[in-house]
Amino acid sequence: MTQRATPAELVDFWREAGFDRWFKADPAFDAACRAYLPLHEAAARGELAAWEETPEGALALVLLLDQFPRNLFRGTPRAWATDAAALAAADRAIARGHDAAIEPALRAFLYMPLMHAEDPGHQERSVALFAELGIPVNLEAAHEHHALIQRFGRFPHRNAVLGRPETAAEREYLSGEGAFRG
């Protein structure tokens, strides 16, 4: 894969990977995502802004800025380095109505930058969008993320990687069973 991959090729790659690979640490999938590293870097530099003109392009851009870094840079600060750009692109796509033109399973990825934001307002909007989308597993995840931001104001599982000091409450939460770990 080269930097010249099209939005359709990128979205097809993501679609074909499927649910079982999207939401778990899978070294083979992470390696497959590395083929798109040059494209991610171009998106991070703002060179793919024209992709925002179409629903598929907007989705591909958000995937490159939000999902791919979580696979490309797992366990490092770079995993979240383009979250703000992903959120801005997602907001613009939603404002343009691009989300309505994307199949529901993939539309969820257009909404995920809101779920990944450490901001209560974005979390509330995330829950509303995922409720409207109607995919129970996504709505459950949105509620879980929202609850963490309500409780801690941030995602505690990011603290160690980002070099943020933990509060006692975060430390207690992270040591418990069932703590969200990203």
PDB file of C-alpha atoms in Angstrom:
ATOM      1  CA  MET A   1       0.000   0.000   0.000  1.00  0.00           C
ATOM      2  CA  THR A   2       1.314   3.436  -0.840  1.00  0.00           C
ATOM      3  CA  GLN A   3       0.416   6.930   0.191  1.00  0.00           C
ATOM      4  CA  ARG A   4      -1.722   7.021  -2.953  1.00  0.00           C
ATOM      5  CA  ALA A   5      -4.330   4.561  -1.677  1.00  0.00           C
ATOM      6  CA  THR A   6      -7.855   5.806  -2.255  1.00  0.00           C
ATOM      7  CA  PRO A   7     -10.493   6.328   0.415  1.00  0.00           C
ATOM      8  CA  ALA A   8     -12.395   3.363  -1.057  1.00  0.00           C
ATOM      9  CA  GLU A   9      -9.363   1.078  -0.701  1.00  0.00           C
ATOM     10  CA  LEU A  10      -8.821   2.121   2.885  1.00  0.00           C
ATOM     11  CA  VAL A  11     -12.493   1.709   3.826  1.00  0.00           C
ATOM     12  CA  ASP A  12     -12.576  -1.689   2.091  1.00  0.00           C
ATOM     13  CA  PHE A  13      -9.514  -2.799   4.074  1.00  0.00           C
ATOM     14  CA  TRP A  14     -11.199  -1.742   7.313  1.00  0.00           C
ATOM     15  CA  ARG A  15     -14.544  -3.316   6.413  1.00  0.00           C
ATOM     16  CA  GLU A  16     -12.897  -6.613   5.444  1.00  0.00           C
ATOM     17  CA  ALA A  17     -10.955  -6.722   8.721  1.00  0.00           C
ATOM     18  CA  GLY A  18     -14.272  -6.939  10.549  1.00  0.00           C
ATOM     19  CA  PHE A  19     -15.468  -6.699  14.112  1.00  0.00           C
ATOM     20  CA  ASP A  20     -13.229  -9.440  15.495  1.00  0.00           C
ATOM     21  CA  ARG A  21     -10.094  -7.515  14.512  1.00  0.00           C
ATOM     22  CA  TRP A  22     -11.338  -3.982  15.141  1.00  0.00           C
ATOM     23  CA  PHE A  23     -11.583  -4.133  18.908  1.00  0.00           C
ATOM     24  CA  LYS A  24      -8.789  -6.346  20.167  1.00  0.00           C
ATOM     25  CA  ALA A  25      -5.025  -6.251  20.209  1.00  0.00           C
ATOM     26  CA  ASP A  26      -3.966  -8.395  17.265  1.00  0.00           C
ATOM     27  CA  PRO A  27      -0.303  -8.205  16.201  1.00  0.00           C
ATOM     28  CA  ALA A  28      -1.123  -9.518  12.714  1.00  0.00           C
ATOM     29  CA  PHE A  29      -3.766  -6.830  12.181  1.00  0.00           C
ATOM     30  CA  ASP A  30      -1.444  -4.156  13.586  1.00  0.00           C
ATOM     31  CA  ALA A  31       1.155  -5.308  11.041  1.00  0.00           C
ATOM     32  CA  ALA A  32      -1.401  -5.123   8.216  1.00  0.00           C
ATOM     33  CA  CYS A  33      -2.270  -1.576   9.298  1.00  0.00           C
ATOM     34  CA  ARG A  34       1.408  -0.584   8.955  1.00  0.00           C
ATOM     35  CA  ALA A  35       0.979  -0.635   5.195  1.00  0.00           C
ATOM     36  CA  TYR A  36      -1.093   2.527   5.696  1.00  0.00           C
ATOM     37  CA  LEU A  37       1.483   4.362   7.830  1.00  0.00           C
ATOM     38  CA  PRO A  38       2.461   6.773   5.015  1.00  0.00           C
ATOM     39  CA  LEU A  39      -1.207   7.571   4.483  1.00  0.00           C
ATOM     40  CA  HIS A  40      -1.709   8.144   8.224  1.00  0.00           C
ATOM     41  CA  GLU A  41       1.280  10.486   8.256  1.00  0.00           C
ATOM     42  CA  ALA A  42      -0.098  12.410   5.265  1.00  0.00           C
ATOM     43  CA  ALA A  43      -3.445  12.735   7.056  1.00  0.00           C
ATOM     44  CA  ALA A  44      -1.694  13.916  10.226  1.00  0.00           C
ATOM     45  CA  ARG A  45       0.058  16.626   8.207  1.00  0.00           C
ATOM     46  CA  GLY A  46      -3.306  17.793   6.836  1.00  0.00           C
ATOM     47  CA  GLU A  47      -2.529  16.677   3.287  1.00  0.00           C
ATOM     48  CA  LEU A  48      -5.750  14.681   2.837  1.00  0.00           C
ATOM     49  CA  ALA A  49      -8.249  17.411   3.721  1.00  0.00           C
ATOM     50  CA  ALA A  50      -9.872  17.054   0.288  1.00  0.00           C
ATOM     51  CA  TRP A  51     -11.073  13.614   1.368  1.00  0.00           C
ATOM     52  CA  GLU A  52     -13.624  15.347   3.598  1.00  0.00           C
ATOM     53  CA  GLU A  53     -15.709  16.274   0.552  1.00  0.00           C
ATOM     54  CA  THR A  54     -17.348  12.838   0.305  1.00  0.00           C
ATOM     55  CA  PRO A  55     -18.835  10.563   2.970  1.00  0.00           C
ATOM     56  CA  GLU A  56     -16.432   7.723   2.129  1.00  0.00           C
ATOM     57  CA  GLY A  57     -13.462  10.070   2.092  1.00  0.00           C
ATOM     58  CA  ALA A  58     -14.454  11.608   5.416  1.00  0.00           C
ATOM     59  CA  LEU A  59     -14.781   8.147   6.952  1.00  0.00           C
ATOM     60  CA  ALA A  60     -11.382   7.114   5.564  1.00  0.00           C
ATOM     61  CA  LEU A  61      -9.784  10.262   6.964  1.00  0.00           C
ATOM     62  CA  VAL A  62     -11.302   9.698  10.406  1.00  0.00           C
ATOM     63  CA  LEU A  63     -10.148   6.067  10.344  1.00  0.00           C
ATOM     64  CA  LEU A  64      -6.608   7.198   9.514  1.00  0.00           C
ATOM     65  CA  LEU A  65      -6.568   9.762  12.315  1.00  0.00           C
ATOM     66  CA  ASP A  66      -8.491   7.875  15.017  1.00  0.00           C
ATOM     67  CA  GLN A  67      -8.351   4.104  14.533  1.00  0.00           C
ATOM     68  CA  PHE A  68      -5.125   3.459  12.657  1.00  0.00           C
ATOM     69  CA  PRO A  69      -2.902   5.170  15.253  1.00  0.00           C
ATOM     70  CA  ARG A  70      -4.307   2.844  17.929  1.00  0.00           C
ATOM     71  CA  ASN A  71      -2.988  -0.071  15.859  1.00  0.00           C
ATOM     72  CA  LEU A  72       0.158   1.570  14.518  1.00  0.00           C
ATOM     73  CA  PHE A  73       1.382   3.013  17.804  1.00  0.00           C
ATOM     74  CA  ARG A  74      -0.233   0.767  20.414  1.00  0.00           C
ATOM     75  CA  GLY A  75       1.058   1.494  23.922  1.00  0.00           C
ATOM     76  CA  THR A  76       2.715   4.798  23.000  1.00  0.00           C
ATOM     77  CA  PRO A  77       1.583   8.430  23.205  1.00  0.00           C
ATOM     78  CA  ARG A  78       1.326   8.495  19.402  1.00  0.00           C
ATOM     79  CA  ALA A  79      -1.739   6.233  19.671  1.00  0.00           C
ATOM     80  CA  TRP A  80      -3.710   9.348  20.669  1.00  0.00           C
ATOM     81  CA  ALA A  81      -1.618  12.073  19.002  1.00  0.00           C
ATOM     82  CA  THR A  82      -4.080  12.719  16.163  1.00  0.00           C
ATOM     83  CA  ASP A  83      -7.259  12.425  18.230  1.00  0.00           C
ATOM     84  CA  ALA A  84      -7.934  16.180  18.063  1.00  0.00           C
ATOM     85  CA  ALA A  85      -7.628  16.149  14.268  1.00  0.00           C
ATOM     86  CA  ALA A  86      -9.881  13.077  14.088  1.00  0.00           C
ATOM     87  CA  LEU A  87     -12.466  14.793  16.271  1.00  0.00           C
ATOM     88  CA  ALA A  88     -12.429  17.934  14.128  1.00  0.00           C
ATOM     89  CA  ALA A  89     -12.795  15.880  10.927  1.00  0.00           C
ATOM     90  CA  ALA A  90     -15.620  13.834  12.443  1.00  0.00           C
ATOM     91  CA  ASP A  91     -17.427  16.982  13.589  1.00  0.00           C
ATOM     92  CA  ARG A  92     -17.216  18.457  10.085  1.00  0.00           C
ATOM     93  CA  ALA A  93     -18.407  15.211   8.473  1.00  0.00           C
ATOM     94  CA  ILE A  94     -21.387  14.981  10.819  1.00  0.00           C
ATOM     95  CA  ALA A  95     -22.230  18.653  10.241  1.00  0.00           C
ATOM     96  CA  ARG A  96     -22.256  17.970   6.484  1.00  0.00           C
ATOM     97  CA  GLY A  97     -24.555  14.977   6.953  1.00  0.00           C
ATOM     98  CA  HIS A  98     -21.948  12.539   5.658  1.00  0.00           C
ATOM     99  CA  ASP A  99     -22.732  10.103   8.459  1.00  0.00           C
ATOM    100  CA  ALA A 100     -26.200   9.408   7.046  1.00  0.00           C
ATOM    101  CA  ALA A 101     -24.613   8.051   3.851  1.00  0.00           C
ATOM    102  CA  ILE A 102     -22.376   5.526   5.630  1.00  0.00           C
ATOM    103  CA  GLU A 103     -23.513   1.995   6.509  1.00  0.00           C
ATOM    104  CA  PRO A 104     -24.202   1.693  10.256  1.00  0.00           C
ATOM    105  CA  ALA A 105     -21.320  -0.632  11.210  1.00  0.00           C
ATOM    106  CA  LEU A 106     -18.827   1.759   9.624  1.00  0.00           C
ATOM    107  CA  ARG A 107     -20.705   4.898  10.661  1.00  0.00           C
ATOM    108  CA  ALA A 108     -19.796   3.970  14.224  1.00  0.00           C
ATOM    109  CA  PHE A 109     -16.171   4.783  13.368  1.00  0.00           C
ATOM    110  CA  LEU A 110     -17.164   8.285  12.324  1.00  0.00           C
ATOM    111  CA  TYR A 111     -18.579   8.756  15.829  1.00  0.00           C
ATOM    112  CA  MET A 112     -15.687   7.182  17.742  1.00  0.00           C
ATOM    113  CA  PRO A 113     -13.544  10.316  17.943  1.00  0.00           C
ATOM    114  CA  LEU A 114     -16.293  11.778  20.131  1.00  0.00           C
ATOM    115  CA  MET A 115     -16.182   8.675  22.335  1.00  0.00           C
ATOM    116  CA  HIS A 116     -12.389   8.936  22.546  1.00  0.00           C
ATOM    117  CA  ALA A 117     -12.447  12.602  23.601  1.00  0.00           C
ATOM    118  CA  GLU A 118     -11.649  13.461  27.201  1.00  0.00           C
ATOM    119  CA  ASP A 119     -14.415  16.060  27.262  1.00  0.00           C
ATOM    120  CA  PRO A 120     -17.879  15.730  28.857  1.00  0.00           C
ATOM    121  CA  GLY A 121     -19.688  17.524  26.025  1.00  0.00           C
ATOM    122  CA  HIS A 122     -18.234  15.272  23.367  1.00  0.00           C
ATOM    123  CA  GLN A 123     -19.042  12.255  25.521  1.00  0.00           C
ATOM    124  CA  GLU A 124     -22.695  13.292  25.789  1.00  0.00           C
ATOM    125  CA  ARG A 125     -22.888  13.790  22.036  1.00  0.00           C
ATOM    126  CA  SER A 126     -21.232  10.396  21.533  1.00  0.00           C
ATOM    127  CA  VAL A 127     -23.861   8.648  23.642  1.00  0.00           C
ATOM    128  CA  ALA A 128     -26.651  10.415  21.735  1.00  0.00           C
ATOM    129  CA  LEU A 129     -25.206   9.497  18.328  1.00  0.00           C
ATOM    130  CA  PHE A 130     -24.598   5.878  19.299  1.00  0.00           C
ATOM    131  CA  ALA A 131     -28.109   5.632  20.760  1.00  0.00           C
ATOM    132  CA  GLU A 132     -29.499   6.876  17.448  1.00  0.00           C
ATOM    133  CA  LEU A 133     -27.267   4.443  15.539  1.00  0.00           C
ATOM    134  CA  GLY A 134     -28.826   1.562  17.434  1.00  0.00           C
ATOM    135  CA  ILE A 135     -25.924  -0.902  17.634  1.00  0.00           C
ATOM    136  CA  PRO A 136     -25.983  -2.170  21.242  1.00  0.00           C
ATOM    137  CA  VAL A 137     -22.266  -2.979  21.554  1.00  0.00           C
ATOM    138  CA  ASN A 138     -21.321   0.525  20.381  1.00  0.00           C
ATOM    139  CA  LEU A 139     -23.836   2.175  22.686  1.00  0.00           C
ATOM    140  CA  GLU A 140     -22.532   0.146  25.627  1.00  0.00           C
ATOM    141  CA  ALA A 141     -18.980   1.291  24.830  1.00  0.00           C
ATOM    142  CA  ALA A 142     -20.150   4.912  24.567  1.00  0.00           C
ATOM    143  CA  HIS A 143     -21.785   4.672  27.993  1.00  0.00           C
ATOM    144  CA  GLU A 144     -18.621   3.135  29.452  1.00  0.00           C
ATOM    145  CA  HIS A 145     -16.425   5.913  28.047  1.00  0.00           C
ATOM    146  CA  HIS A 146     -18.903   8.566  29.181  1.00  0.00           C
ATOM    147  CA  ALA A 147     -18.940   7.143  32.719  1.00  0.00           C
ATOM    148  CA  LEU A 148     -15.141   7.300  32.922  1.00  0.00           C
ATOM    149  CA  ILE A 149     -15.078  10.944  31.860  1.00  0.00           C
ATOM    150  CA  GLN A 150     -17.856  11.778  34.325  1.00  0.00           C
ATOM    151  CA  ARG A 151     -15.987  10.022  37.114  1.00  0.00           C
ATOM    152  CA  PHE A 152     -12.369  10.995  36.392  1.00  0.00           C
ATOM    153  CA  GLY A 153     -12.440  13.744  33.755  1.00  0.00           C
ATOM    154  CA  ARG A 154     -10.074  11.648  31.656  1.00  0.00           C
ATOM    155  CA  PHE A 155      -9.290   8.048  30.732  1.00  0.00           C
ATOM    156  CA  PRO A 156      -7.146   6.595  33.529  1.00  0.00           C
ATOM    157  CA  HIS A 157      -5.733   3.834  31.328  1.00  0.00           C
ATOM    158  CA  ARG A 158      -3.877   6.496  29.316  1.00  0.00           C
ATOM    159  CA  ASN A 159      -2.063   7.965  32.331  1.00  0.00           C
ATOM    160  CA  ALA A 160       1.017   5.728  32.418  1.00  0.00           C
ATOM    161  CA  VAL A 161       1.602   5.953  28.667  1.00  0.00           C
ATOM    162  CA  LEU A 162       1.133   9.728  28.641  1.00  0.00           C
ATOM    163  CA  GLY A 163       3.217  10.266  31.786  1.00  0.00           C
ATOM    164  CA  ARG A 164       0.285  11.707  33.713  1.00  0.00           C
ATOM    165  CA  PRO A 165       0.231  11.272  37.486  1.00  0.00           C
ATOM    166  CA  GLU A 166      -2.555   9.026  38.769  1.00  0.00           C
ATOM    167  CA  THR A 167      -4.968  10.003  41.458  1.00  0.00           C
ATOM    168  CA  ALA A 168      -5.676   7.553  44.273  1.00  0.00           C
ATOM    169  CA  ALA A 169      -9.165   6.994  42.844  1.00  0.00           C
ATOM    170  CA  GLU A 170      -7.737   6.205  39.393  1.00  0.00           C
ATOM    171  CA  ARG A 171      -5.159   3.831  40.871  1.00  0.00           C
ATOM    172  CA  GLU A 172      -7.885   2.012  42.798  1.00  0.00           C
ATOM    173  CA  TYR A 173     -10.067   1.811  39.694  1.00  0.00           C
ATOM    174  CA  LEU A 174      -7.246   0.480  37.494  1.00  0.00           C
ATOM    175  CA  SER A 175      -6.315  -2.185  40.045  1.00  0.00           C
ATOM    176  CA  GLY A 176      -9.865  -3.543  40.064  1.00  0.00           C
ATOM    177  CA  GLU A 177     -11.349  -6.236  37.900  1.00  0.00           C
ATOM    178  CA  GLY A 178     -13.263  -4.969  34.923  1.00  0.00           C
ATOM    179  CA  ALA A 179     -11.318  -1.712  34.621  1.00  0.00           C
ATOM    180  CA  PHE A 180     -11.398  -0.366  31.071  1.00  0.00           C
ATOM    181  CA  ARG A 181      -7.915  -0.618  29.584  1.00  0.00           C
ATOM    182  CA  GLY A 182      -8.466   0.806  26.130  1.00  0.00           C
TER     183      GLY A 182
END
